[in-house]
PDB file of C-alpha atoms in Angstrom:
ATOM      1  CA  ASN A   1      -0.186 -18.241 -50.246  1.00  0.00           C
ATOM      2  CA  ARG A   2       3.471 -16.741 -51.128  1.00  0.00           C
ATOM      3  CA  LYS A   3       3.096 -13.862 -48.318  1.00  0.00           C
ATOM      4  CA  ILE A   4       1.968 -16.411 -45.771  1.00  0.00           C
ATOM      5  CA  HIS A   5       4.383 -18.751 -46.405  1.00  0.00           C
ATOM      6  CA  LEU A   6       7.298 -16.095 -46.221  1.00  0.00           C
ATOM      7  CA  LEU A   7       5.706 -15.087 -42.850  1.00  0.00           C
ATOM      8  CA  LYS A   8       5.767 -18.551 -41.194  1.00  0.00           C
ATOM      9  CA  SER A   9       9.090 -19.289 -42.399  1.00  0.00           C
ATOM     10  CA  ALA A  10      10.544 -16.101 -40.668  1.00  0.00           C
ATOM     11  CA  GLY A  11       8.835 -17.267 -37.562  1.00  0.00           C
ATOM     12  CA  PHE A  12       5.928 -14.819 -37.715  1.00  0.00           C
ATOM     13  CA  PRO A  13       2.102 -15.425 -37.477  1.00  0.00           C
ATOM     14  CA  GLU A  14       0.404 -15.608 -40.694  1.00  0.00           C
ATOM     15  CA  ASP A  15      -1.770 -12.541 -39.899  1.00  0.00           C
ATOM     16  CA  TYR A  16       1.100 -10.525 -38.838  1.00  0.00           C
ATOM     17  CA  LEU A  17       0.757  -7.854 -41.605  1.00  0.00           C
ATOM     18  CA  GLU A  18      -3.045  -7.409 -40.912  1.00  0.00           C
ATOM     19  CA  PRO A  19      -4.152  -4.425 -39.358  1.00  0.00           C
ATOM     20  CA  VAL A  20      -4.447  -4.458 -35.564  1.00  0.00           C
ATOM     21  CA  TYR A  21      -7.941  -2.666 -34.142  1.00  0.00           C
ATOM     22  CA  ASP A  22      -8.795  -1.013 -30.886  1.00  0.00           C
ATOM     23  CA  CYS A  23     -12.137  -2.009 -31.742  1.00  0.00           C
ATOM     24  CA  PRO A  24     -12.741  -5.444 -33.613  1.00  0.00           C
ATOM     25  CA  ASP A  25     -16.719  -4.647 -33.952  1.00  0.00           C
ATOM     26  CA  CYS A  26     -16.174  -1.441 -36.283  1.00  0.00           C
ATOM     27  CA  LYS A  27     -12.378  -1.853 -37.034  1.00  0.00           C
ATOM     28  CA  ASP A  28     -12.395   1.365 -35.765  1.00  0.00           C
ATOM     29  CA  THR A  29     -14.378   3.572 -37.907  1.00  0.00           C
ATOM     30  CA  GLY A  30     -16.747   4.232 -35.234  1.00  0.00           C
ATOM     31  CA  TYR A  31     -19.716   2.940 -36.613  1.00  0.00           C
ATOM     32  CA  ILE A  32     -21.427  -0.551 -37.367  1.00  0.00           C
ATOM     33  CA  GLY A  33     -23.679   0.046 -40.563  1.00  0.00           C
ATOM     34  CA  GLN A  34     -25.360   3.192 -40.445  1.00  0.00           C
ATOM     35  CA  GLU A  35     -25.117   2.926 -36.384  1.00  0.00           C
ATOM     36  CA  PRO A  36     -22.551   4.365 -34.176  1.00  0.00           C
ATOM     37  CA  CYS A  37     -20.577   1.632 -32.068  1.00  0.00           C
ATOM     38  CA  SER A  38     -20.299   1.518 -28.590  1.00  0.00           C
ATOM     39  CA  CYS A  39     -16.830   2.625 -28.861  1.00  0.00           C
ATOM     40  CA  PHE A  40     -17.880   5.852 -30.270  1.00  0.00           C
ATOM     41  CA  HIS A  41     -20.399   6.025 -27.620  1.00  0.00           C
ATOM     42  CA  GLN A  42     -17.775   5.690 -25.229  1.00  0.00           C
ATOM     43  CA  ALA A  43     -15.078   8.417 -27.244  1.00  0.00           C
ATOM     44  CA  MET A  44     -17.693  10.994 -26.924  1.00  0.00           C
ATOM     45  CA  ILE A  45     -17.981   9.920 -22.843  1.00  0.00           C
ATOM     46  CA  ASP A  46     -14.274  10.126 -22.398  1.00  0.00           C
ATOM     47  CA  HIS A  47     -14.314  13.452 -24.236  1.00  0.00           C
ATOM     48  CA  LEU A  48     -17.017  14.897 -21.885  1.00  0.00           C
ATOM     49  CA  TYR A  49     -15.193  13.440 -18.963  1.00  0.00           C
ATOM     50  CA  SER A  50     -11.814  14.974 -20.005  1.00  0.00           C
ATOM     51  CA  GLY A  51     -12.728  18.350 -18.638  1.00  0.00           C
ATOM     52  CA  SER A  52     -14.321  16.811 -15.591  1.00  0.00           C
ATOM     53  CA  ASN A  53     -11.118  15.181 -14.021  1.00  0.00           C
ATOM     54  CA  MET A  54     -12.875  12.102 -13.931  1.00  0.00           C
ATOM     55  CA  ALA A  55     -10.513  10.087 -15.258  1.00  0.00           C
ATOM     56  CA  LYS A  56      -7.906  10.983 -12.502  1.00  0.00           C
ATOM     57  CA  ILE A  57     -10.885  10.297  -9.675  1.00  0.00           C
ATOM     58  CA  LEU A  58     -11.616   6.718 -11.334  1.00  0.00           C
ATOM     59  CA  ALA A  59      -7.986   5.972 -11.195  1.00  0.00           C
ATOM     60  CA  ARG A  60      -8.048   6.933  -7.480  1.00  0.00           C
ATOM     61  CA  GLU A  61     -11.479   5.304  -6.328  1.00  0.00           C
ATOM     62  CA  ASN A  62     -11.877   1.702  -7.709  1.00  0.00           C
ATOM     63  CA  PHE A  63     -11.943  -1.485  -5.698  1.00  0.00           C
ATOM     64  CA  ARG A  64      -8.142  -1.697  -5.380  1.00  0.00           C
ATOM     65  CA  THR A  65      -8.308   1.170  -3.147  1.00  0.00           C
ATOM     66  CA  PHE A  66     -11.463   0.306  -1.217  1.00  0.00           C
ATOM     67  CA  ARG A  67     -10.698  -0.185   2.131  1.00  0.00           C
ATOM     68  CA  GLU A  68     -13.491  -1.589   4.445  1.00  0.00           C
ATOM     69  CA  ASP A  69     -11.402  -0.838   7.609  1.00  0.00           C
ATOM     70  CA  TYR A  70     -12.856   2.410   7.567  1.00  0.00           C
ATOM     71  CA  TYR A  71     -16.216   0.525   8.727  1.00  0.00           C
ATOM     72  CA  SER A  72     -16.935  -0.176  12.422  1.00  0.00           C
ATOM     73  CA  ASP A  73     -17.006  -3.952  13.064  1.00  0.00           C
ATOM     74  CA  GLN A  74     -19.121  -3.283  15.716  1.00  0.00           C
ATOM     75  CA  MET A  75     -22.959  -4.582  16.432  1.00  0.00           C
ATOM     76  CA  THR A  76     -25.489  -1.534  16.073  1.00  0.00           C
ATOM     77  CA  LYS A  77     -27.441  -1.160  19.295  1.00  0.00           C
ATOM     78  CA  GLN A  78     -30.611  -2.421  17.241  1.00  0.00           C
ATOM     79  CA  GLY A  79     -29.402  -5.506  16.749  1.00  0.00           C
ATOM     80  CA  LEU A  80     -28.442  -4.907  12.949  1.00  0.00           C
ATOM     81  CA  PRO A  81     -25.326  -6.066  11.268  1.00  0.00           C
ATOM     82  CA  SER A  82     -22.131  -3.780  11.759  1.00  0.00           C
ATOM     83  CA  PRO A  83     -21.443  -1.522   9.634  1.00  0.00           C
ATOM     84  CA  ARG A  84     -18.467  -3.571   8.302  1.00  0.00           C
ATOM     85  CA  ARG A  85     -20.374  -6.546   7.867  1.00  0.00           C
ATOM     86  CA  ASN A  86     -22.973  -4.673   5.994  1.00  0.00           C
ATOM     87  CA  ILE A  87     -20.467  -2.868   3.530  1.00  0.00           C
ATOM     88  CA  GLN A  88     -19.151  -6.522   2.708  1.00  0.00           C
ATOM     89  CA  LYS A  89     -22.452  -7.357   1.588  1.00  0.00           C
ATOM     90  CA  VAL A  90     -22.810  -4.389  -0.563  1.00  0.00           C
ATOM     91  CA  VAL A  91     -19.581  -5.075  -2.048  1.00  0.00           C
ATOM     92  CA  GLU A  92     -20.229  -8.491  -3.035  1.00  0.00           C
ATOM     93  CA  HIS A  93     -23.521  -7.337  -4.522  1.00  0.00           C
ATOM     94  CA  CYS A  94     -21.724  -4.643  -6.699  1.00  0.00           C
ATOM     95  CA  LYS A  95     -19.539  -7.073  -7.828  1.00  0.00           C
ATOM     96  CA  THR A  96     -22.255  -9.353  -8.810  1.00  0.00           C
ATOM     97  CA  PHE A  97     -23.779  -6.391 -10.382  1.00  0.00           C
ATOM     98  CA  ILE A  98     -20.853  -6.194 -12.534  1.00  0.00           C
ATOM     99  CA  SER A  99     -20.451  -9.836 -13.265  1.00  0.00           C
ATOM    100  CA  ARG A 100     -23.849 -10.011 -14.471  1.00  0.00           C
ATOM    101  CA  PHE A 101     -23.540  -6.659 -16.824  1.00  0.00           C
ATOM    102  CA  PRO A 102     -25.089  -5.815 -19.332  1.00  0.00           C
ATOM    103  CA  ASN A 103     -28.505  -6.489 -17.579  1.00  0.00           C
ATOM    104  CA  HIS A 104     -31.720  -5.071 -16.501  1.00  0.00           C
ATOM    105  CA  ASP A 105     -30.455  -4.771 -12.699  1.00  0.00           C
ATOM    106  CA  ASN A 106     -30.787  -1.417 -11.029  1.00  0.00           C
ATOM    107  CA  ILE A 107     -28.994  -0.264  -7.931  1.00  0.00           C
ATOM    108  CA  LEU A 108     -30.223   2.491  -5.241  1.00  0.00           C
ATOM    109  CA  PHE A 109     -27.414   3.307  -2.764  1.00  0.00           C
ATOM    110  CA  GLN A 110     -29.074   4.925   0.217  1.00  0.00           C
ATOM    111  CA  GLY A 111     -27.273   6.317   3.381  1.00  0.00           C
ATOM    112  CA  SER A 112     -26.139   9.498   5.478  1.00  0.00           C
ATOM    113  CA  THR A 113     -23.006  11.453   4.281  1.00  0.00           C
ATOM    114  CA  GLY A 114     -19.744  10.270   3.836  1.00  0.00           C
ATOM    115  CA  VAL A 115     -20.255   6.615   3.939  1.00  0.00           C
ATOM    116  CA  GLY A 116     -18.938   5.620   0.562  1.00  0.00           C
ATOM    117  CA  LYS A 117     -22.008   6.066  -1.874  1.00  0.00           C
ATOM    118  CA  THR A 118     -20.321   7.930  -4.136  1.00  0.00           C
ATOM    119  CA  PHE A 119     -16.831   5.780  -4.030  1.00  0.00           C
ATOM    120  CA  LEU A 120     -18.743   2.483  -4.380  1.00  0.00           C
ATOM    121  CA  SER A 121     -20.518   4.085  -7.736  1.00  0.00           C
ATOM    122  CA  HIS A 122     -16.896   5.088  -8.950  1.00  0.00           C
ATOM    123  CA  CYS A 123     -15.639   1.515  -8.156  1.00  0.00           C
ATOM    124  CA  ILE A 124     -18.795   0.096 -10.799  1.00  0.00           C
ATOM    125  CA  ALA A 125     -18.429   2.707 -13.600  1.00  0.00           C
ATOM    126  CA  LYS A 126     -14.375   2.084 -13.588  1.00  0.00           C
ATOM    127  CA  GLU A 127     -15.259  -1.694 -13.827  1.00  0.00           C
ATOM    128  CA  ILE A 128     -17.993  -1.396 -16.461  1.00  0.00           C
ATOM    129  CA  MET A 129     -15.793   0.805 -18.402  1.00  0.00           C
ATOM    130  CA  ASN A 130     -13.007  -1.156 -18.420  1.00  0.00           C
ATOM    131  CA  ARG A 131     -15.133  -3.912 -19.877  1.00  0.00           C
ATOM    132  CA  GLY A 132     -15.886  -2.078 -23.051  1.00  0.00           C
ATOM    133  CA  PHE A 133     -19.594  -0.859 -21.889  1.00  0.00           C
ATOM    134  CA  THR A 134     -20.531   3.040 -22.194  1.00  0.00           C
ATOM    135  CA  CYS A 135     -20.987   4.411 -18.850  1.00  0.00           C
ATOM    136  CA  VAL A 136     -22.192   8.074 -17.900  1.00  0.00           C
ATOM    137  CA  TYR A 137     -21.651   9.544 -14.134  1.00  0.00           C
ATOM    138  CA  MET A 138     -23.350  12.699 -13.390  1.00  0.00           C
ATOM    139  CA  THR A 139     -24.334  14.375 -10.168  1.00  0.00           C
ATOM    140  CA  ALA A 140     -28.362  14.938  -9.909  1.00  0.00           C
ATOM    141  CA  PHE A 141     -27.616  18.802 -10.460  1.00  0.00           C
ATOM    142  CA  GLN A 142     -25.564  18.071 -13.621  1.00  0.00           C
ATOM    143  CA  LEU A 143     -28.125  15.910 -14.815  1.00  0.00           C
ATOM    144  CA  PHE A 144     -31.270  18.279 -14.360  1.00  0.00           C
ATOM    145  CA  ASP A 145     -28.806  20.947 -15.689  1.00  0.00           C
ATOM    146  CA  THR A 146     -28.396  18.921 -18.816  1.00  0.00           C
ATOM    147  CA  LEU A 147     -31.847  18.076 -19.513  1.00  0.00           C
ATOM    148  CA  ALA A 148     -33.191  21.655 -18.696  1.00  0.00           C
ATOM    149  CA  LYS A 149     -30.633  22.945 -21.614  1.00  0.00           C
ATOM    150  CA  HIS A 150     -31.776  20.470 -23.912  1.00  0.00           C
ATOM    151  CA  THR A 151     -35.347  21.300 -23.219  1.00  0.00           C
ATOM    152  CA  PHE A 152     -35.233  24.873 -23.059  1.00  0.00           C
ATOM    153  CA  GLY A 153     -32.128  26.170 -24.582  1.00  0.00           C
ATOM    154  CA  ARG A 154     -32.481  28.470 -27.432  1.00  0.00           C
ATOM    155  CA  GLU A 155     -29.264  27.438 -29.366  1.00  0.00           C
ATOM    156  CA  LYS A 156     -28.476  23.746 -28.941  1.00  0.00           C
ATOM    157  CA  ASN A 157     -24.877  22.551 -29.807  1.00  0.00           C
ATOM    158  CA  ALA A 158     -23.967  19.198 -30.638  1.00  0.00           C
ATOM    159  CA  GLN A 159     -22.293  18.358 -27.468  1.00  0.00           C
ATOM    160  CA  GLN A 160     -25.754  19.382 -25.419  1.00  0.00           C
ATOM    161  CA  GLU A 161     -27.593  17.176 -27.960  1.00  0.00           C
ATOM    162  CA  THR A 162     -24.963  14.385 -27.436  1.00  0.00           C
ATOM    163  CA  SER A 163     -24.874  14.833 -23.296  1.00  0.00           C
ATOM    164  CA  ALA A 164     -28.571  14.418 -23.697  1.00  0.00           C
ATOM    165  CA  ASN A 165     -28.710  11.409 -25.527  1.00  0.00           C
ATOM    166  CA  LEU A 166     -26.278   9.388 -23.558  1.00  0.00           C
ATOM    167  CA  ILE A 167     -28.300  10.046 -20.847  1.00  0.00           C
ATOM    168  CA  PHE A 168     -30.880   7.778 -22.043  1.00  0.00           C
ATOM    169  CA  GLN A 169     -28.796   5.448 -24.645  1.00  0.00           C
ATOM    170  CA  CYS A 170     -25.877   4.058 -22.483  1.00  0.00           C
ATOM    171  CA  ASP A 171     -25.533   1.153 -20.690  1.00  0.00           C
ATOM    172  CA  LEU A 172     -25.009   2.268 -17.236  1.00  0.00           C
ATOM    173  CA  LEU A 173     -26.498   6.069 -16.049  1.00  0.00           C
ATOM    174  CA  ILE A 174     -24.967   6.791 -12.534  1.00  0.00           C
ATOM    175  CA  ILE A 175     -27.184   9.594 -10.820  1.00  0.00           C
ATOM    176  CA  ASP A 176     -25.156  10.815  -7.910  1.00  0.00           C
ATOM    177  CA  ASP A 177     -26.334  12.578  -4.746  1.00  0.00           C
ATOM    178  CA  LEU A 178     -30.127  12.790  -5.866  1.00  0.00           C
ATOM    179  CA  GLY A 179     -31.698  15.338  -3.359  1.00  0.00           C
ATOM    180  CA  THR A 180     -29.306  18.157  -3.300  1.00  0.00           C
ATOM    181  CA  GLU A 181     -30.857  19.537  -6.370  1.00  0.00           C
ATOM    182  CA  MET A 182     -33.577  22.277  -6.405  1.00  0.00           C
ATOM    183  CA  THR A 183     -36.776  20.116  -6.855  1.00  0.00           C
ATOM    184  CA  ASN A 184     -39.434  21.415  -8.563  1.00  0.00           C
ATOM    185  CA  THR A 185     -42.506  20.055 -10.854  1.00  0.00           C
ATOM    186  CA  PHE A 186     -39.640  19.961 -13.955  1.00  0.00           C
ATOM    187  CA  VAL A 187     -37.226  17.904 -12.137  1.00  0.00           C
ATOM    188  CA  ALA A 188     -39.685  15.314 -10.876  1.00  0.00           C
ATOM    189  CA  SER A 189     -41.268  15.091 -14.496  1.00  0.00           C
ATOM    190  CA  GLN A 190     -37.823  14.291 -15.910  1.00  0.00           C
ATOM    191  CA  LEU A 191     -36.498  12.208 -13.449  1.00  0.00           C
ATOM    192  CA  PHE A 192     -39.513   9.992 -14.084  1.00  0.00           C
ATOM    193  CA  SER A 193     -38.894  10.276 -17.693  1.00  0.00           C
ATOM    194  CA  CYS A 194     -35.066   9.421 -17.429  1.00  0.00           C
ATOM    195  CA  LEU A 195     -35.783   6.170 -15.284  1.00  0.00           C
ATOM    196  CA  ASN A 196     -38.706   5.039 -17.137  1.00  0.00           C
ATOM    197  CA  GLU A 197     -37.316   5.869 -20.682  1.00  0.00           C
ATOM    198  CA  ARG A 198     -34.106   3.506 -19.317  1.00  0.00           C
ATOM    199  CA  HIS A 199     -36.127   0.717 -18.178  1.00  0.00           C
ATOM    200  CA  LEU A 200     -37.859   0.476 -21.393  1.00  0.00           C
ATOM    201  CA  ARG A 201     -34.633   0.315 -23.098  1.00  0.00           C
ATOM    202  CA  LYS A 202     -33.567  -2.188 -20.616  1.00  0.00           C
ATOM    203  CA  ASN A 203     -30.598   0.018 -19.773  1.00  0.00           C
ATOM    204  CA  SER A 204     -29.055  -0.165 -15.905  1.00  0.00           C
ATOM    205  CA  THR A 205     -28.995   2.928 -13.346  1.00  0.00           C
ATOM    206  CA  ILE A 206     -27.421   3.613 -10.347  1.00  0.00           C
ATOM    207  CA  ILE A 207     -28.781   6.077  -8.074  1.00  0.00           C
ATOM    208  CA  SER A 208     -27.323   7.167  -4.766  1.00  0.00           C
ATOM    209  CA  THR A 209     -28.966   9.485  -2.160  1.00  0.00           C
ATOM    210  CA  ASN A 210     -29.068  10.612   1.355  1.00  0.00           C
ATOM    211  CA  LEU A 211     -32.842  10.713   1.203  1.00  0.00           C
ATOM    212  CA  SER A 212     -35.373   7.602   2.743  1.00  0.00           C
ATOM    213  CA  LEU A 213     -37.662   6.077   0.811  1.00  0.00           C
ATOM    214  CA  GLU A 214     -40.481   7.819   1.998  1.00  0.00           C
ATOM    215  CA  GLU A 215     -38.792  11.396   1.283  1.00  0.00           C
ATOM    216  CA  LEU A 216     -37.926  10.327  -2.207  1.00  0.00           C
ATOM    217  CA  ARG A 217     -41.826   9.670  -2.409  1.00  0.00           C
ATOM    218  CA  ASP A 218     -42.685  13.166  -0.954  1.00  0.00           C
ATOM    219  CA  ARG A 219     -39.964  14.620  -3.207  1.00  0.00           C
ATOM    220  CA  TYR A 220     -40.448  13.380  -7.041  1.00  0.00           C
ATOM    221  CA  SER A 221     -43.865  11.860  -6.645  1.00  0.00           C
ATOM    222  CA  ASP A 222     -45.389   8.567  -6.412  1.00  0.00           C
ATOM    223  CA  ARG A 223     -44.715   7.482 -10.012  1.00  0.00           C
ATOM    224  CA  VAL A 224     -41.013   7.838  -9.215  1.00  0.00           C
ATOM    225  CA  PHE A 225     -41.422   6.082  -5.811  1.00  0.00           C
ATOM    226  CA  SER A 226     -42.978   3.153  -7.478  1.00  0.00           C
ATOM    227  CA  ARG A 227     -40.153   3.072 -10.519  1.00  0.00           C
ATOM    228  CA  ILE A 228     -37.750   2.684  -7.961  1.00  0.00           C
ATOM    229  CA  THR A 229     -39.062   0.474  -5.261  1.00  0.00           C
ATOM    230  CA  SER A 230     -40.108  -1.959  -8.023  1.00  0.00           C
ATOM    231  CA  HIS A 231     -37.194  -2.120 -10.444  1.00  0.00           C
ATOM    232  CA  TYR A 232     -33.789  -0.929  -7.933  1.00  0.00           C
ATOM    233  CA  ASP A 233     -32.235  -3.514  -5.210  1.00  0.00           C
ATOM    234  CA  LEU A 234     -31.930  -1.194  -2.133  1.00  0.00           C
ATOM    235  CA  CYS A 235     -28.165  -1.398  -0.558  1.00  0.00           C
ATOM    236  CA  LYS A 236     -28.245   0.703   2.256  1.00  0.00           C
ATOM    237  CA  LEU A 237     -25.133   1.778   3.804  1.00  0.00           C
ATOM    238  CA  THR A 238     -24.445   2.645   7.439  1.00  0.00           C
ATOM    239  CA  GLY A 239     -21.799   4.176   9.383  1.00  0.00           C
ATOM    240  CA  PRO A 240     -19.786   7.033  10.883  1.00  0.00           C
ATOM    241  CA  ASP A 241     -18.858   9.780   8.016  1.00  0.00           C
ATOM    242  CA  ILE A 242     -15.571   8.605   6.616  1.00  0.00           C
ATOM    243  CA  ARG A 243     -14.344  12.203   5.426  1.00  0.00           C
ATOM    244  CA  MET A 244     -14.368  12.811   9.206  1.00  0.00           C
ATOM    245  CA  TYR A 245     -13.035   9.776  10.618  1.00  0.00           C
ATOM    246  CA  LYS A 246     -10.009   9.766   8.045  1.00  0.00           C
ATOM    247  CA  LYS A 247      -9.617  13.894   8.965  1.00  0.00           C
ATOM    248  CA  ARG A 248      -9.224  12.703  12.740  1.00  0.00           C
ATOM    249  CA  MET A 249      -6.818   9.798  11.922  1.00  0.00           C
ATOM    250  CA  GLN A 250      -4.727  12.762   9.956  1.00  0.00           C
ATOM    251  CA  ASN A 251      -4.598  14.999  13.025  1.00  0.00           C
ATOM    252  CA  ILE A 252      -3.706  12.217  15.479  1.00  0.00           C
ATOM    253  CA  SER A 253      -1.132  11.224  13.021  1.00  0.00           C
ATOM    254  CA  ASP A 254       0.177  14.929  12.801  1.00  0.00           C
ATOM    255  CA  ASN A 255       0.401  15.398  16.497  1.00  0.00           C
TER     256      ASN A 255
END
């Protein structure tokens, strides 16, 4: 009581000398009881990302730097909404997904090369991580390579074990460029196992792909097709390749 009185009389709050924790849930111990805290999992993810340049990518690709003027506002020949109107709806859906997180929502970004699927995935990843949730971003190749090493590796190290566990346990898993990997029976079975396990755990997943729904079914089996069509919100992106558009604009500017 004397200490509190002295602090208040000197103009300080009564808890001025109490420790300030980055994570009030576990008080920076990394554990709540016997279970790892979410901050511990995120620290492991940050460690894994540190060698992949992911932090720099998220600083560059986020909703603040997203530009819808790269998308045409002209109506399509089929009478569908213009690419710009379409991307506005997709971005609105992404922000709703973030505001409702954590939930059991999932997203399938579908579209041709260069229409912004990976960029939007990065936008969501940054917002989710900024809110203190665990998020793992992997290309399809990285995902199946990690699962293969975990399944068939003779000498499993701690990082491989952690990477494999986080695929199933993280709050949000982002699988980028599904369909660019070499597909076989192992890949198809592991994809279903991953999606099914995360569905049972009620953890959200985002997938981006150039493949159509029919191509997903033919490549990965009816079980995967059923899981995705039943539990994922389809966000189809349209328009030309933004990378090529930016390159043309740069060439015009240089000339």
